[in-house]
Amino acid sequence: MPKYFILLFYFFCSNAIAQTLKFDVVASYSIKNSKFTDTSTVFGVSTNSNYFMRITNNPNGSQSALVYDISLLKQYHYNIKPVASEIGETVFNFEYIDQRNFKRSKNGKYDFEFKSVSTTDNIENVKLQCLTNIENRKETKKYDLQIKKSDINYFYLFRVACMHALEFLPNFNYENPGIVTSCVSEKNSSVFNLITFEDANLSVTLPSN
């Protein structure tokens, strides 16, 4: 995985006060199902799960970054371009493209039930059920999770990296602190595994509105 710890940022801002985010953790997950195999990388802020950045691999081989503020429902789009470095590190320019508002299309439609099954050393085994939030509470999917305990809750990194269409739902969160290391869906139709989880040191100044 490329290193993103030394970066240059270019965007067009007004003179109004802008907000700077410091992403201090990064997680990468492998995603496998019957249709495709992929890798998803997400940067997070340990003290605030409302902010995260997702790195996207484009079909033409380039990369993009999407920074999300799920409290304000805003998305900021950047192109990532590598440049030469004189100190031996890979340096990337983040070129600001645009920002837009988005909606939680699934908000209020699902409930999530977690059940802790067992704990071995520092790994907790958890069963997850996704239920439609209607009177008959129809079950949609089941998952078996392994969560490595930690002092901070990093469940949102897994949710954003792996649970497409459900990543913006604030009620989709496990209460016990930890990082999801693996997830297998019912009948093994989808498998998610943590590849890397490490500290980051990346500051992004969001354009002024």
Tab-separated table of C-alpha atoms in Angstrom, residues 4 7 43 53-56 58 61-66 77-82 91-95 97:
chain	number	residue	atom	x	y	z
A	4	TYR	CA	0.453	8.892	2.344
A	7	LEU	CA	1.646	15.081	1.094
A	43	PHE	CA	-8.268	6.993	6.877
A	53	MET	CA	-11.335	9.570	3.933
A	54	ARG	CA	-11.661	6.783	1.403
A	55	ILE	CA	-9.031	6.124	-1.271
A	56	THR	CA	-10.435	4.946	-4.608
A	58	ASN	CA	-9.853	4.313	-10.678
A	61	GLY	CA	-4.898	3.371	-12.803
A	62	SER	CA	-5.121	6.754	-11.074
A	63	GLN	CA	-6.358	7.336	-7.528
A	64	SER	CA	-8.955	9.641	-5.996
A	65	ALA	CA	-9.740	10.610	-2.415
A	66	LEU	CA	-13.187	11.243	-0.982
A	77	HIS	CA	-13.403	15.103	-3.856
A	78	TYR	CA	-9.656	15.162	-4.633
A	79	ASN	CA	-7.446	13.716	-7.362
A	80	ILE	CA	-4.224	12.122	-6.088
A	81	LYS	CA	-1.076	12.610	-8.161
A	82	PRO	CA	2.372	11.234	-7.239
A	91	VAL	CA	4.890	12.338	-2.102
A	92	PHE	CA	1.365	12.894	-3.369
A	93	ASN	CA	-0.437	16.030	-4.446
A	94	PHE	CA	-4.113	16.167	-3.488
A	95	GLU	CA	-5.853	18.364	-6.052
A	97	ILE	CA	-12.031	18.919	-7.442
